Short mmCIF file of C-alpha atoms in Angstrom, two decimals:
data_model
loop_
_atom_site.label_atom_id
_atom_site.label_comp_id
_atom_site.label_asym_id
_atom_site.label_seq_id
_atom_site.Cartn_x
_atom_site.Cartn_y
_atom_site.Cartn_z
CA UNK A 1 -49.86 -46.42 81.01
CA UNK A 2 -48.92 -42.93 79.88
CA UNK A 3 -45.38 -42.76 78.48
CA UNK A 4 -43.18 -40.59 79.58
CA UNK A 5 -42.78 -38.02 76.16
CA UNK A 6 -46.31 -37.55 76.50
CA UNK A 7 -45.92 -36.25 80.21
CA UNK A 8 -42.59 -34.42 79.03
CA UNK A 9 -44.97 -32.78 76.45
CA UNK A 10 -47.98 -31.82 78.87
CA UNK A 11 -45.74 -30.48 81.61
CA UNK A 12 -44.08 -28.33 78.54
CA UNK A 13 -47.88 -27.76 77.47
CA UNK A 14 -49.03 -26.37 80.91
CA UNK A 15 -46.12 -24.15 81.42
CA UNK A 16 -46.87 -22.55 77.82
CA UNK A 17 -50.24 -22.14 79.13
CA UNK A 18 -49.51 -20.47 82.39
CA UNK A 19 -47.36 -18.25 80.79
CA UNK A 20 -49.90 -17.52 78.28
CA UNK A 21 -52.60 -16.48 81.23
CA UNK A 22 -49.71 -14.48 82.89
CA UNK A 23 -49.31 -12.44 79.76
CA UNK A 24 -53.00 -11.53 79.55
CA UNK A 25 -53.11 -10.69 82.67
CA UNK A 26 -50.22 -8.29 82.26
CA UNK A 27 -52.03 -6.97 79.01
CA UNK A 28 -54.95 -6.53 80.17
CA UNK A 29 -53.95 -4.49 83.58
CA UNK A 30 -54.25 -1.27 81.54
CA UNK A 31 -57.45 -1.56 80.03
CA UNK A 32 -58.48 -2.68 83.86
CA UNK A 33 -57.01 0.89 84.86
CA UNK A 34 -58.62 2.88 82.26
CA UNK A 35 -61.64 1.36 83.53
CA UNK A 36 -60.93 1.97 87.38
CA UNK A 37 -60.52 5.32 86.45
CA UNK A 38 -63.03 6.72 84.42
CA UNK A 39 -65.97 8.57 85.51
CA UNK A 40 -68.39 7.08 83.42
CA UNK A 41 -68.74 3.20 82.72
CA UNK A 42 -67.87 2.63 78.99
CA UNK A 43 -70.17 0.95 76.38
CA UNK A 44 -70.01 -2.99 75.93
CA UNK A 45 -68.96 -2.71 72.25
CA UNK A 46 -65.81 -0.05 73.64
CA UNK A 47 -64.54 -2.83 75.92
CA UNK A 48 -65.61 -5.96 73.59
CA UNK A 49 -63.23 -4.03 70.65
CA UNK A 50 -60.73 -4.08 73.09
CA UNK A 51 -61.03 -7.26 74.45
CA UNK A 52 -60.85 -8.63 70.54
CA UNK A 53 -57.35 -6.53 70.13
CA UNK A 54 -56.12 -8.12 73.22
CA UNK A 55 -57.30 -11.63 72.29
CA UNK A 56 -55.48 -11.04 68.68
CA UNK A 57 -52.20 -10.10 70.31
CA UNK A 58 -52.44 -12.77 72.54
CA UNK A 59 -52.73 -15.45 69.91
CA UNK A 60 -50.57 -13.77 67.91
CA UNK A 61 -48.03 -14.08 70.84
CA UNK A 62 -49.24 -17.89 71.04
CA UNK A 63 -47.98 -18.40 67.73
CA UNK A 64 -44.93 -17.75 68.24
CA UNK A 65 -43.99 -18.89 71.22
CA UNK A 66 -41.36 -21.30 69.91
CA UNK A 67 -39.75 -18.37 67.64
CA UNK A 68 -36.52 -18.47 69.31
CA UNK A 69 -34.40 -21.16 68.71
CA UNK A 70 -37.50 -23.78 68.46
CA UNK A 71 -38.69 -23.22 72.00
CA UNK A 72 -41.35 -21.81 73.86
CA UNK A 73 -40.69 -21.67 77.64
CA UNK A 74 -42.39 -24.49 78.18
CA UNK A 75 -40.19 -26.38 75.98
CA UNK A 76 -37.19 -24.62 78.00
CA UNK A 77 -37.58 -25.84 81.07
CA UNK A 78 -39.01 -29.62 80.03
CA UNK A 79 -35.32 -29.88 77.60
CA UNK A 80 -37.80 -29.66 74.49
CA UNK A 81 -37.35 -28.16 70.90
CA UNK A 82 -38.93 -27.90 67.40
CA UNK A 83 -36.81 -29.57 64.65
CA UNK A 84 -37.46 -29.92 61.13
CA UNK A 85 -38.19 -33.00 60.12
CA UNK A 86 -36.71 -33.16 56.90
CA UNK A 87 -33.33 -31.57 58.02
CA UNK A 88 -32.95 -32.09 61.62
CA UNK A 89 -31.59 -28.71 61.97
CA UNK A 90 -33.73 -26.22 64.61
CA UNK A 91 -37.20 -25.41 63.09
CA UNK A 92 -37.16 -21.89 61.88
CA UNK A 93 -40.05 -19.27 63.32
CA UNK A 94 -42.58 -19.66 60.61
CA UNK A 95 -42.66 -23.64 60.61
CA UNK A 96 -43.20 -23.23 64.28
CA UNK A 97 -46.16 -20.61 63.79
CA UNK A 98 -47.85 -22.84 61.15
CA UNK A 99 -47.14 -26.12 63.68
CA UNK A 100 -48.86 -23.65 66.66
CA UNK A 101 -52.29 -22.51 64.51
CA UNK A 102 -53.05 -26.13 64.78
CA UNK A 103 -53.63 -26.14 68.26
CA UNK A 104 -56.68 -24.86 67.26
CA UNK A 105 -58.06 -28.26 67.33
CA UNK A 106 -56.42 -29.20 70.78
CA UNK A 107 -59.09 -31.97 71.10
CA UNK A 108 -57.95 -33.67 68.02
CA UNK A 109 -54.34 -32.57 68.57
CA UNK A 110 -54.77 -34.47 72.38
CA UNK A 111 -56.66 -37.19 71.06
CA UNK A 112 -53.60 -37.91 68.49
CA UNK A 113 -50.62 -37.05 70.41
CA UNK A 114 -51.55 -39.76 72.94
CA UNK A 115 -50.70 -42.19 69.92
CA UNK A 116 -48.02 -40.14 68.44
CA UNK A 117 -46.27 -38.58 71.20
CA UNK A 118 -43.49 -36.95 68.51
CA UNK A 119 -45.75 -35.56 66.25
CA UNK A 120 -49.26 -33.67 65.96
CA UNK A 121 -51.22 -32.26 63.57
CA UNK A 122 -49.33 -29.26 63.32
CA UNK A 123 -46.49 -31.39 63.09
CA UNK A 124 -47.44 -33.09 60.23
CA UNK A 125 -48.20 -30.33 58.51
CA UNK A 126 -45.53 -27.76 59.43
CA UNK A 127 -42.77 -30.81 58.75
CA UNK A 128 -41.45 -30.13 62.08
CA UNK A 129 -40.78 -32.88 65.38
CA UNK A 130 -40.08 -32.23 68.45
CA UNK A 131 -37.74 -33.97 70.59
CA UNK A 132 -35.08 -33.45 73.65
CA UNK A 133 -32.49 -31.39 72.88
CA UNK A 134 -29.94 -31.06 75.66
CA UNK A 135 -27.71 -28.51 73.32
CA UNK A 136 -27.06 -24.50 73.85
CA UNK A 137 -28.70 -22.87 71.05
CA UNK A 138 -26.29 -22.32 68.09
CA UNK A 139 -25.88 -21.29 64.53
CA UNK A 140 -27.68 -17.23 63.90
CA UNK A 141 -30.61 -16.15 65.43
CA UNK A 142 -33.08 -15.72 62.05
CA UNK A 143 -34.74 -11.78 62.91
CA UNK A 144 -36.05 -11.40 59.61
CA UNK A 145 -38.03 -14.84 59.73
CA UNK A 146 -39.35 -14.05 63.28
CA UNK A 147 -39.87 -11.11 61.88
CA UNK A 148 -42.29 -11.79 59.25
CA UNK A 149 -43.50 -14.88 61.43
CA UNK A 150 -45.11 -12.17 63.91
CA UNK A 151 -46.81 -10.40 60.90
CA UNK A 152 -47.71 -13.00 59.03
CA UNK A 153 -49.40 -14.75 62.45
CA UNK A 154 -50.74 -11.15 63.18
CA UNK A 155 -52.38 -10.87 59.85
CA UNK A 156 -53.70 -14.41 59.86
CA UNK A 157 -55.33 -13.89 63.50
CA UNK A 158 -56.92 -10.84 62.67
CA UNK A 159 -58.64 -12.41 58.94
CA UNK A 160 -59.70 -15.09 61.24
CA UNK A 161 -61.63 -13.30 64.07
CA UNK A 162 -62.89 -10.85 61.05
CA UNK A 163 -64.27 -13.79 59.57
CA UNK A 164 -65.78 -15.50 62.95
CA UNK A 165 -66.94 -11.81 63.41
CA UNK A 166 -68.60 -11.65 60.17
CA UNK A 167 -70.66 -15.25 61.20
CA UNK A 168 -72.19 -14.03 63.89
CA UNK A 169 -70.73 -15.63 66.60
CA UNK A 170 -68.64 -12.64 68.46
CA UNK A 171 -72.12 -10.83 68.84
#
């Protein structure tokens, strides 16, 4: 039987996800104009440097989807938030990037959050736990970490598909 945090957690999941496809599609709508437009079809390597900005903002954007307050929208609507597990207090942006780049390996993530519904990979590693919170957000809004969250995760993303680039496998 599947406990009920685990279904809290997917429904939060799939929202996160949806929103996720809604935002490419809204991203991608002008490169799908440019294209309507133009007279002449452009190369594959034109639109496949595009589509590799795009997919770099997009998991930049993944990254820090629980930047405000320790929730994504997912987590809004499911009464969800990232806490710091040493403190307690509301996780602050960067923990909540490093917990995201861990969904990476959603298979192993899955596989152990079935077990552990309170904590994942991520998780463990971040030092962050997430749990209900019925509460209004409260204490300051942290701009400077979210901030240099969205860099740093920016700046990460883009080493990483240079360095899948530079194996080959983007070709």
């Amino acid at each position: 039987m599947i406990s009920t945090k685990i279904l809290v957690r997917l429904g939060s999941a799939v929202i996160d996800i949806i929103t996720i496809a809604l935002t490419s599609l809204i991203i991608s709508i002008p490169s799908l104009i440019i294209e309507l437009v133009k007279d002449s079809p452009s190369s594959p390597d034109e639109y496949s440097s595009f589509a590799v900005y795009e997919a770099i903002i997009l998991f930049t954007i993944f990254l820090n989807k629980d930047l405000y307050f320790g929730r994504s929208l997912g987590k809004r609507f499911t009464g969800l938030r990232v806490f710091s597990a040493k403190s307690g207090q509301t996780a602050n942006p960067i923990r909540c990037a490093i917990r995201n780049l861990f969904s990476l390996l959603w298979p192993l993530e899955g596989i152990i959050l079935i077990f552990s519904p309170e904590s994942r990979i991520g998780d463990l590693i971040a030092g962050t736990r997430v749990k209900e919170s019925g509460e209004v957000e409260n204490g300051k809004f942290q701009v400077s970490l979210a901030i240099g969250s969205i860099v740093v995760s920016f700046v990460v993303v883009y080493a990483l598909f240079k360095f899948i680039d530079g194996l080959g496998i983007m070709n």
